[in-house]
């Protein structure tokens, strides 16, 4: 049991956020926020998540946005897995540029602080809209299921905000094709 | 022996959603490491060991949030 407790030491998650807080504080990055399935865990039932997807913005645009981040993380003694994930305190971490989509860019700016982990996370509305962005229209892929779970289970969802975001990011038609008039 | 393959009902899902975030992240990691995939986004294979472990670690805090989760 002791080995299991150590392996799943919940403090490891706080340490991951500490690392990003440190990078933000010293200017290596401008802002960050956790997105993807790991962020969904903050709002709905626990879901399978391969990794923790952190979206970051830089103060100064760079063609190689990962260069300084990569150096920073490696100087802390963390390694990269065979599949290209940073392994931070036993957690697989992927770092993505917030420039990858307008949704991610805005999600990082509109992030919320969570005191349990001591770091910043996408709001539930952005987790949903970001999932829809990557969803196929079959309704059965993991992104579509995430959207569905938010609609079905997350009672605090700000549906007006979701509708506003869907409209802003031209996703309203896609949403309606898959989920009908759920908002 | 509890059948963990059956769908977890809505009440349990609601309770799981209220677990502390750090616990949910640990459950998520456990699911990953044990290659447990979810059916329709539900925790239909939540390992009993983890439930016990979480209850031991988090104690009353978790039990207050999700008392029936540990009756699975």
PDB file of C-alpha atoms in Angstrom:
ATOM      1  CA  UNK A   1       0.000   0.000   0.000  1.00  0.00           C
ATOM      2  CA  UNK A   2       2.854   2.392   0.823  1.00  0.00           C
ATOM      3  CA  UNK A   3       4.244   2.136  -2.698  1.00  0.00           C
ATOM      4  CA  UNK A   4       0.840   2.895  -4.142  1.00  0.00           C
ATOM      5  CA  UNK A   5       0.394   5.904  -1.891  1.00  0.00           C
ATOM      6  CA  UNK A   6       3.771   7.210  -2.942  1.00  0.00           C
ATOM      7  CA  UNK A   7       3.064   6.602  -6.617  1.00  0.00           C
ATOM      8  CA  UNK A   8      -0.171   8.513  -6.444  1.00  0.00           C
ATOM      9  CA  UNK A   9       1.058  11.214  -4.131  1.00  0.00           C
ATOM     10  CA  UNK A  10      -1.430  13.989  -4.678  1.00  0.00           C
ATOM     11  CA  UNK A  11       1.222  16.552  -3.764  1.00  0.00           C
ATOM     12  CA  UNK A  12       2.840  15.770  -7.097  1.00  0.00           C
ATOM     13  CA  UNK A  13       0.082  17.710  -8.849  1.00  0.00           C
ATOM     14  CA  UNK A  14       0.756  20.804  -6.745  1.00  0.00           C
ATOM     15  CA  UNK A  15       4.432  20.556  -7.684  1.00  0.00           C
ATOM     16  CA  UNK A  16       3.598  20.614 -11.372  1.00  0.00           C
ATOM     17  CA  UNK A  17       1.661  23.847 -10.896  1.00  0.00           C
ATOM     18  CA  UNK A  18       4.485  25.271  -8.774  1.00  0.00           C
ATOM     19  CA  UNK A  19       6.838  24.757 -11.687  1.00  0.00           C
ATOM     20  CA  UNK A  20       4.567  26.749 -14.012  1.00  0.00           C
ATOM     21  CA  UNK A  21       4.066  29.442 -11.373  1.00  0.00           C
ATOM     22  CA  UNK A  22       7.850  29.758 -11.090  1.00  0.00           C
ATOM     23  CA  UNK A  23       8.220  30.064 -14.869  1.00  0.00           C
ATOM     24  CA  UNK A  24       5.580  32.764 -14.942  1.00  0.00           C
ATOM     25  CA  UNK A  25       7.141  34.628 -12.032  1.00  0.00           C
ATOM     26  CA  UNK A  26      10.586  34.769 -13.603  1.00  0.00           C
ATOM     27  CA  UNK A  27       9.301  35.645 -17.074  1.00  0.00           C
ATOM     28  CA  UNK A  28      10.115  32.398 -18.874  1.00  0.00           C
ATOM     29  CA  UNK A  29       6.460  32.424 -19.852  1.00  0.00           C
ATOM     30  CA  UNK A  30       3.860  35.163 -19.737  1.00  0.00           C
ATOM     31  CA  UNK A  31       0.840  33.151 -18.624  1.00  0.00           C
ATOM     32  CA  UNK A  32      -0.275  29.551 -18.421  1.00  0.00           C
ATOM     33  CA  UNK A  33      -3.388  27.521 -17.719  1.00  0.00           C
ATOM     34  CA  UNK A  34      -4.202  23.830 -17.557  1.00  0.00           C
ATOM     35  CA  UNK A  35      -6.660  22.742 -20.250  1.00  0.00           C
ATOM     36  CA  UNK A  36      -7.917  19.504 -21.785  1.00  0.00           C
ATOM     37  CA  UNK A  37      -9.166  16.436 -19.946  1.00  0.00           C
ATOM     38  CA  UNK A  38      -7.103  17.158 -16.838  1.00  0.00           C
ATOM     39  CA  UNK A  39      -8.862  20.518 -16.545  1.00  0.00           C
ATOM     40  CA  UNK A  40     -12.231  18.802 -16.971  1.00  0.00           C
ATOM     41  CA  UNK A  41     -11.432  16.909 -13.765  1.00  0.00           C
ATOM     42  CA  UNK A  42     -11.788  20.183 -11.891  1.00  0.00           C
ATOM     43  CA  UNK A  43     -15.481  20.356 -12.738  1.00  0.00           C
ATOM     44  CA  UNK A  44     -16.924  16.955 -13.572  1.00  0.00           C
ATOM     45  CA  UNK A  45     -16.382  13.362 -12.491  1.00  0.00           C
ATOM     46  CA  UNK A  46     -12.819  12.034 -12.885  1.00  0.00           C
ATOM     47  CA  UNK A  47     -12.054  11.224 -16.499  1.00  0.00           C
ATOM     48  CA  UNK A  48      -9.280   9.300 -18.155  1.00  0.00           C
ATOM     49  CA  UNK A  49      -6.454  11.641 -19.011  1.00  0.00           C
ATOM     50  CA  UNK A  50      -3.219  10.598 -20.656  1.00  0.00           C
ATOM     51  CA  UNK A  51      -1.397  13.759 -19.725  1.00  0.00           C
ATOM     52  CA  UNK A  52      -1.766  17.257 -18.342  1.00  0.00           C
ATOM     53  CA  UNK A  53      -2.062  19.783 -21.163  1.00  0.00           C
ATOM     54  CA  UNK A  54      -0.656  23.157 -20.202  1.00  0.00           C
ATOM     55  CA  UNK A  55      -1.236  26.043 -22.578  1.00  0.00           C
ATOM     56  CA  UNK A  56       1.284  28.850 -22.317  1.00  0.00           C
ATOM     57  CA  UNK A  57       1.746  32.291 -23.781  1.00  0.00           C
ATOM     58  CA  UNK A  58       5.074  34.059 -24.104  1.00  0.00           C
ATOM     59  CA  UNK A  59       5.828  37.740 -23.498  1.00  0.00           C
ATOM     60  CA  UNK A  60       7.918  37.841 -26.652  1.00  0.00           C
ATOM     61  CA  UNK A  61       6.794  35.824 -29.654  1.00  0.00           C
ATOM     62  CA  UNK A  62       9.296  33.155 -30.634  1.00  0.00           C
ATOM     63  CA  UNK A  63       9.479  30.716 -33.496  1.00  0.00           C
ATOM     64  CA  UNK A  64      10.755  28.117 -31.082  1.00  0.00           C
ATOM     65  CA  UNK A  65       8.399  28.777 -28.210  1.00  0.00           C
ATOM     66  CA  UNK A  66       9.480  25.717 -26.272  1.00  0.00           C
ATOM     67  CA  UNK A  67      13.189  26.518 -26.235  1.00  0.00           C
ATOM     68  CA  UNK A  68      13.393  28.494 -22.999  1.00  0.00           C
ATOM     69  CA  UNK A  69      10.714  26.419 -21.324  1.00  0.00           C
ATOM     70  CA  UNK A  70      12.545  23.258 -22.280  1.00  0.00           C
ATOM     71  CA  UNK A  71      15.806  24.581 -20.854  1.00  0.00           C
ATOM     72  CA  UNK A  72      14.079  25.658 -17.665  1.00  0.00           C
ATOM     73  CA  UNK A  73      12.417  22.313 -17.084  1.00  0.00           C
ATOM     74  CA  UNK A  74      15.547  20.321 -17.832  1.00  0.00           C
ATOM     75  CA  UNK A  75      17.631  22.411 -15.424  1.00  0.00           C
ATOM     76  CA  UNK A  76      15.151  21.348 -12.748  1.00  0.00           C
ATOM     77  CA  UNK A  77      16.153  17.764 -13.450  1.00  0.00           C
ATOM     78  CA  UNK A  78      12.992  16.641 -15.208  1.00  0.00           C
ATOM     79  CA  UNK A  79      13.175  14.419 -18.248  1.00  0.00           C
ATOM     80  CA  UNK A  80      11.239  13.780 -21.440  1.00  0.00           C
ATOM     81  CA  UNK A  81       9.497  10.471 -22.011  1.00  0.00           C
ATOM     82  CA  UNK A  82       9.953   8.364 -25.130  1.00  0.00           C
ATOM     83  CA  UNK A  83       6.715   9.765 -26.481  1.00  0.00           C
ATOM     84  CA  UNK A  84       7.769  13.344 -25.926  1.00  0.00           C
ATOM     85  CA  UNK A  85       6.021  14.240 -22.681  1.00  0.00           C
ATOM     86  CA  UNK A  86       7.752  16.039 -19.875  1.00  0.00           C
ATOM     87  CA  UNK A  87       7.785  13.782 -16.840  1.00  0.00           C
ATOM     88  CA  UNK A  88       7.246  16.091 -13.874  1.00  0.00           C
ATOM     89  CA  UNK A  89       6.881  14.480 -10.475  1.00  0.00           C
ATOM     90  CA  UNK A  90       5.616  11.341 -12.183  1.00  0.00           C
ATOM     91  CA  UNK A  91       3.031  13.192 -14.258  1.00  0.00           C
ATOM     92  CA  UNK A  92       3.085  13.318 -18.034  1.00  0.00           C
ATOM     93  CA  UNK A  93       2.933  16.957 -19.082  1.00  0.00           C
ATOM     94  CA  UNK A  94       2.456  18.394 -22.540  1.00  0.00           C
ATOM     95  CA  UNK A  95       3.121  22.071 -23.171  1.00  0.00           C
ATOM     96  CA  UNK A  96       1.223  23.755 -25.959  1.00  0.00           C
ATOM     97  CA  UNK A  97       1.341  27.285 -27.277  1.00  0.00           C
ATOM     98  CA  UNK A  98      -1.804  29.264 -26.558  1.00  0.00           C
ATOM     99  CA  UNK A  99      -1.347  30.564 -30.109  1.00  0.00           C
ATOM    100  CA  UNK A 100      -2.478  27.136 -31.333  1.00  0.00           C
ATOM    101  CA  UNK A 101      -6.066  28.381 -31.377  1.00  0.00           C
ATOM    102  CA  UNK A 102      -8.056  31.515 -30.606  1.00  0.00           C
ATOM    103  CA  UNK A 103     -10.001  29.513 -28.047  1.00  0.00           C
ATOM    104  CA  UNK A 104      -6.813  28.535 -26.192  1.00  0.00           C
ATOM    105  CA  UNK A 105      -5.459  32.067 -26.366  1.00  0.00           C
ATOM    106  CA  UNK A 106      -8.562  33.496 -24.760  1.00  0.00           C
ATOM    107  CA  UNK A 107      -8.871  30.592 -22.325  1.00  0.00           C
ATOM    108  CA  UNK A 108      -5.423  31.340 -20.938  1.00  0.00           C
ATOM    109  CA  UNK A 109      -6.310  35.015 -20.526  1.00  0.00           C
ATOM    110  CA  UNK A 110      -9.607  34.179 -18.814  1.00  0.00           C
ATOM    111  CA  UNK A 111      -8.113  31.469 -16.583  1.00  0.00           C
ATOM    112  CA  UNK A 112      -9.162  30.907 -12.987  1.00  0.00           C
ATOM    113  CA  UNK A 113      -7.043  30.219  -9.931  1.00  0.00           C
ATOM    114  CA  UNK A 114      -7.660  26.988  -8.033  1.00  0.00           C
ATOM    115  CA  UNK A 115      -6.398  26.978  -4.468  1.00  0.00           C
ATOM    116  CA  UNK A 116      -6.438  23.171  -4.153  1.00  0.00           C
ATOM    117  CA  UNK A 117      -3.648  22.858  -6.684  1.00  0.00           C
ATOM    118  CA  UNK A 118      -2.237  26.375  -6.314  1.00  0.00           C
ATOM    119  CA  UNK A 119      -2.424  27.189 -10.002  1.00  0.00           C
ATOM    120  CA  UNK A 120      -4.430  28.308 -12.995  1.00  0.00           C
ATOM    121  CA  UNK A 121      -6.969  26.320 -14.984  1.00  0.00           C
ATOM    122  CA  UNK A 122      -9.343  26.899 -17.915  1.00  0.00           C
ATOM    123  CA  UNK A 123     -12.850  27.863 -16.811  1.00  0.00           C
ATOM    124  CA  UNK A 124     -15.451  25.123 -17.412  1.00  0.00           C
ATOM    125  CA  UNK A 125     -16.932  27.026 -20.329  1.00  0.00           C
ATOM    126  CA  UNK A 126     -13.562  27.161 -22.099  1.00  0.00           C
ATOM    127  CA  UNK A 127     -12.886  23.472 -21.362  1.00  0.00           C
ATOM    128  CA  UNK A 128     -16.169  22.679 -23.104  1.00  0.00           C
ATOM    129  CA  UNK A 129     -15.616  24.956 -26.096  1.00  0.00           C
ATOM    130  CA  UNK A 130     -12.028  23.772 -26.531  1.00  0.00           C
ATOM    131  CA  UNK A 131     -13.245  20.146 -26.528  1.00  0.00           C
ATOM    132  CA  UNK A 132     -15.867  20.964 -29.136  1.00  0.00           C
ATOM    133  CA  UNK A 133     -13.189  22.513 -31.318  1.00  0.00           C
ATOM    134  CA  UNK A 134     -11.419  19.147 -31.558  1.00  0.00           C
ATOM    135  CA  UNK A 135     -14.506  16.987 -31.569  1.00  0.00           C
ATOM    136  CA  UNK A 136     -15.526  15.054 -34.620  1.00  0.00           C
ATOM    137  CA  UNK A 137     -19.199  15.170 -35.425  1.00  0.00           C
ATOM    138  CA  UNK A 138     -19.752  11.536 -34.521  1.00  0.00           C
ATOM    139  CA  UNK A 139     -20.546  12.429 -30.909  1.00  0.00           C
ATOM    140  CA  UNK A 140     -18.653   9.359 -29.738  1.00  0.00           C
ATOM    141  CA  UNK A 141     -15.093  10.607 -29.634  1.00  0.00           C
ATOM    142  CA  UNK A 142     -13.517  11.626 -26.340  1.00  0.00           C
ATOM    143  CA  UNK A 143     -13.923  15.332 -27.047  1.00  0.00           C
ATOM    144  CA  UNK A 144     -17.600  15.021 -27.858  1.00  0.00           C
ATOM    145  CA  UNK A 145     -18.116  12.924 -24.748  1.00  0.00           C
ATOM    146  CA  UNK A 146     -16.464  15.609 -22.673  1.00  0.00           C
ATOM    147  CA  UNK A 147     -18.826  18.226 -24.057  1.00  0.00           C
ATOM    148  CA  UNK A 148     -21.761  15.896 -23.450  1.00  0.00           C
ATOM    149  CA  UNK A 149     -20.695  15.290 -19.847  1.00  0.00           C
ATOM    150  CA  UNK A 150     -20.464  19.017 -19.153  1.00  0.00           C
ATOM    151  CA  UNK A 151     -23.923  19.542 -20.611  1.00  0.00           C
ATOM    152  CA  UNK A 152     -25.436  16.620 -18.721  1.00  0.00           C
ATOM    153  CA  UNK A 153     -23.621  16.741 -15.401  1.00  0.00           C
ATOM    154  CA  UNK A 154     -22.099  20.136 -14.655  1.00  0.00           C
ATOM    155  CA  UNK A 155     -24.940  22.055 -13.132  1.00  0.00           C
ATOM    156  CA  UNK A 156     -23.014  25.293 -12.639  1.00  0.00           C
ATOM    157  CA  UNK A 157     -22.230  25.612 -16.337  1.00  0.00           C
ATOM    158  CA  UNK A 158     -22.796  29.177 -17.539  1.00  0.00           C
ATOM    159  CA  UNK A 159     -24.758  28.320 -20.683  1.00  0.00           C
ATOM    160  CA  UNK A 160     -25.054  31.936 -21.763  1.00  0.00           C
ATOM    161  CA  UNK A 161     -21.293  32.224 -21.670  1.00  0.00           C
ATOM    162  CA  UNK A 162     -20.925  28.988 -23.653  1.00  0.00           C
ATOM    163  CA  UNK A 163     -23.354  30.288 -26.283  1.00  0.00           C
ATOM    164  CA  UNK A 164     -21.435  33.555 -26.473  1.00  0.00           C
ATOM    165  CA  UNK A 165     -18.145  31.709 -26.975  1.00  0.00           C
ATOM    166  CA  UNK A 166     -19.584  29.326 -29.564  1.00  0.00           C
ATOM    167  CA  UNK A 167     -20.824  32.286 -31.529  1.00  0.00           C
ATOM    168  CA  UNK A 168     -17.552  34.178 -31.207  1.00  0.00           C
ATOM    169  CA  UNK A 169     -15.476  31.223 -32.379  1.00  0.00           C
ATOM    170  CA  UNK A 170     -17.879  30.169 -35.149  1.00  0.00           C
ATOM    171  CA  UNK A 171     -18.693  26.881 -33.453  1.00  0.00           C
ATOM    172  CA  UNK A 172     -22.412  27.353 -32.985  1.00  0.00           C
ATOM    173  CA  UNK A 173     -23.394  25.398 -36.108  1.00  0.00           C
ATOM    174  CA  UNK A 174     -21.111  22.515 -35.190  1.00  0.00           C
ATOM    175  CA  UNK A 175     -22.529  22.447 -31.701  1.00  0.00           C
ATOM    176  CA  UNK A 176     -26.103  22.362 -32.988  1.00  0.00           C
ATOM    177  CA  UNK A 177     -25.340  19.604 -35.485  1.00  0.00           C
ATOM    178  CA  UNK A 178     -24.037  17.405 -32.684  1.00  0.00           C
ATOM    179  CA  UNK A 179     -25.986  18.432 -29.624  1.00  0.00           C
ATOM    180  CA  UNK A 180     -29.062  20.152 -30.988  1.00  0.00           C
ATOM    181  CA  UNK A 181     -30.651  22.858 -28.888  1.00  0.00           C
ATOM    182  CA  UNK A 182     -28.956  22.019 -25.607  1.00  0.00           C
ATOM    183  CA  UNK A 183     -28.178  25.588 -24.633  1.00  0.00           C
TER     184      UNK A 183
ATOM    185  CA  UNK B   1     -17.889  -9.127  -5.257  1.00  0.00           C
ATOM    186  CA  UNK B   2     -18.895  -5.812  -6.737  1.00  0.00           C
ATOM    187  CA  UNK B   3     -19.194  -5.704 -10.494  1.00  0.00           C
ATOM    188  CA  UNK B   4     -17.206  -2.645 -11.510  1.00  0.00           C
ATOM    189  CA  UNK B   5     -18.040  -3.106 -15.146  1.00  0.00           C
ATOM    190  CA  UNK B   6     -21.588  -1.957 -14.817  1.00  0.00           C
ATOM    191  CA  UNK B   7     -22.375   1.644 -15.505  1.00  0.00           C
ATOM    192  CA  UNK B   8     -22.156   3.901 -12.525  1.00  0.00           C
ATOM    193  CA  UNK B   9     -25.469   5.569 -11.940  1.00  0.00           C
ATOM    194  CA  UNK B  10     -26.083   9.276 -12.070  1.00  0.00           C
ATOM    195  CA  UNK B  11     -26.101   9.748  -8.326  1.00  0.00           C
ATOM    196  CA  UNK B  12     -22.638   8.265  -7.980  1.00  0.00           C
ATOM    197  CA  UNK B  13     -21.403  10.336 -10.901  1.00  0.00           C
ATOM    198  CA  UNK B  14     -22.623  13.457  -9.163  1.00  0.00           C
ATOM    199  CA  UNK B  15     -20.816  12.451  -6.007  1.00  0.00           C
ATOM    200  CA  UNK B  16     -17.609  11.636  -7.854  1.00  0.00           C
ATOM    201  CA  UNK B  17     -17.762  15.079  -9.417  1.00  0.00           C
ATOM    202  CA  UNK B  18     -17.672  16.596  -5.946  1.00  0.00           C
ATOM    203  CA  UNK B  19     -14.508  14.826  -4.839  1.00  0.00           C
ATOM    204  CA  UNK B  20     -11.573  17.128  -4.100  1.00  0.00           C
ATOM    205  CA  UNK B  21      -9.723  18.056  -7.270  1.00  0.00           C
ATOM    206  CA  UNK B  22      -6.460  16.490  -6.185  1.00  0.00           C
ATOM    207  CA  UNK B  23      -8.219  13.205  -5.569  1.00  0.00           C
ATOM    208  CA  UNK B  24      -9.870  13.331  -8.977  1.00  0.00           C
ATOM    209  CA  UNK B  25      -6.511  13.982 -10.602  1.00  0.00           C
ATOM    210  CA  UNK B  26      -5.113  10.947  -8.771  1.00  0.00           C
ATOM    211  CA  UNK B  27      -8.021   8.807  -9.945  1.00  0.00           C
ATOM    212  CA  UNK B  28      -7.454  10.028 -13.481  1.00  0.00           C
ATOM    213  CA  UNK B  29      -3.794   9.097 -13.249  1.00  0.00           C
ATOM    214  CA  UNK B  30      -4.656   5.688 -11.871  1.00  0.00           C
ATOM    215  CA  UNK B  31      -7.018   5.090 -14.753  1.00  0.00           C
ATOM    216  CA  UNK B  32      -4.233   6.015 -17.149  1.00  0.00           C
ATOM    217  CA  UNK B  33      -1.620   3.847 -15.519  1.00  0.00           C
ATOM    218  CA  UNK B  34      -3.892   0.843 -15.336  1.00  0.00           C
ATOM    219  CA  UNK B  35      -5.065   1.385 -18.906  1.00  0.00           C
ATOM    220  CA  UNK B  36      -8.646   1.583 -17.769  1.00  0.00           C
ATOM    221  CA  UNK B  37     -10.770   3.157 -20.406  1.00  0.00           C
ATOM    222  CA  UNK B  38     -14.066   4.765 -19.715  1.00  0.00           C
ATOM    223  CA  UNK B  39     -17.340   3.923 -21.308  1.00  0.00           C
ATOM    224  CA  UNK B  40     -19.306   6.998 -22.236  1.00  0.00           C
ATOM    225  CA  UNK B  41     -17.139   9.067 -19.961  1.00  0.00           C
ATOM    226  CA  UNK B  42     -18.165   7.302 -16.788  1.00  0.00           C
ATOM    227  CA  UNK B  43     -15.993   5.626 -14.232  1.00  0.00           C
ATOM    228  CA  UNK B  44     -17.185   2.116 -14.842  1.00  0.00           C
ATOM    229  CA  UNK B  45     -13.914   0.550 -13.794  1.00  0.00           C
ATOM    230  CA  UNK B  46     -12.913   2.537 -10.777  1.00  0.00           C
ATOM    231  CA  UNK B  47     -10.546   0.300  -8.852  1.00  0.00           C
ATOM    232  CA  UNK B  48     -11.661  -0.640  -5.387  1.00  0.00           C
ATOM    233  CA  UNK B  49      -8.137  -0.227  -4.103  1.00  0.00           C
ATOM    234  CA  UNK B  50      -8.078   3.399  -5.081  1.00  0.00           C
ATOM    235  CA  UNK B  51     -11.366   4.087  -3.353  1.00  0.00           C
ATOM    236  CA  UNK B  52      -9.990   2.625  -0.143  1.00  0.00           C
ATOM    237  CA  UNK B  53      -6.769   4.506  -0.581  1.00  0.00           C
ATOM    238  CA  UNK B  54      -8.542   7.790  -1.143  1.00  0.00           C
ATOM    239  CA  UNK B  55     -10.737   7.227   1.877  1.00  0.00           C
ATOM    240  CA  UNK B  56      -7.681   6.534   4.012  1.00  0.00           C
ATOM    241  CA  UNK B  57      -5.796   9.548   2.730  1.00  0.00           C
ATOM    242  CA  UNK B  58      -8.568  12.063   2.689  1.00  0.00           C
ATOM    243  CA  UNK B  59     -10.727  10.694   5.469  1.00  0.00           C
ATOM    244  CA  UNK B  60     -13.601  12.751   6.675  1.00  0.00           C
ATOM    245  CA  UNK B  61     -13.115  15.451   4.075  1.00  0.00           C
ATOM    246  CA  UNK B  62     -13.944  13.091   1.241  1.00  0.00           C
ATOM    247  CA  UNK B  63     -16.605  11.244   3.153  1.00  0.00           C
ATOM    248  CA  UNK B  64     -18.356  14.507   3.788  1.00  0.00           C
ATOM    249  CA  UNK B  65     -18.309  15.342   0.093  1.00  0.00           C
ATOM    250  CA  UNK B  66     -19.194  11.967  -1.283  1.00  0.00           C
ATOM    251  CA  UNK B  67     -20.397   9.588   1.419  1.00  0.00           C
ATOM    252  CA  UNK B  68     -21.918   7.003  -0.908  1.00  0.00           C
ATOM    253  CA  UNK B  69     -18.984   6.844  -3.273  1.00  0.00           C
ATOM    254  CA  UNK B  70     -17.283   4.463  -0.915  1.00  0.00           C
ATOM    255  CA  UNK B  71     -20.208   2.122  -0.740  1.00  0.00           C
ATOM    256  CA  UNK B  72     -19.515   0.910  -4.253  1.00  0.00           C
TER     257      UNK B  72
END
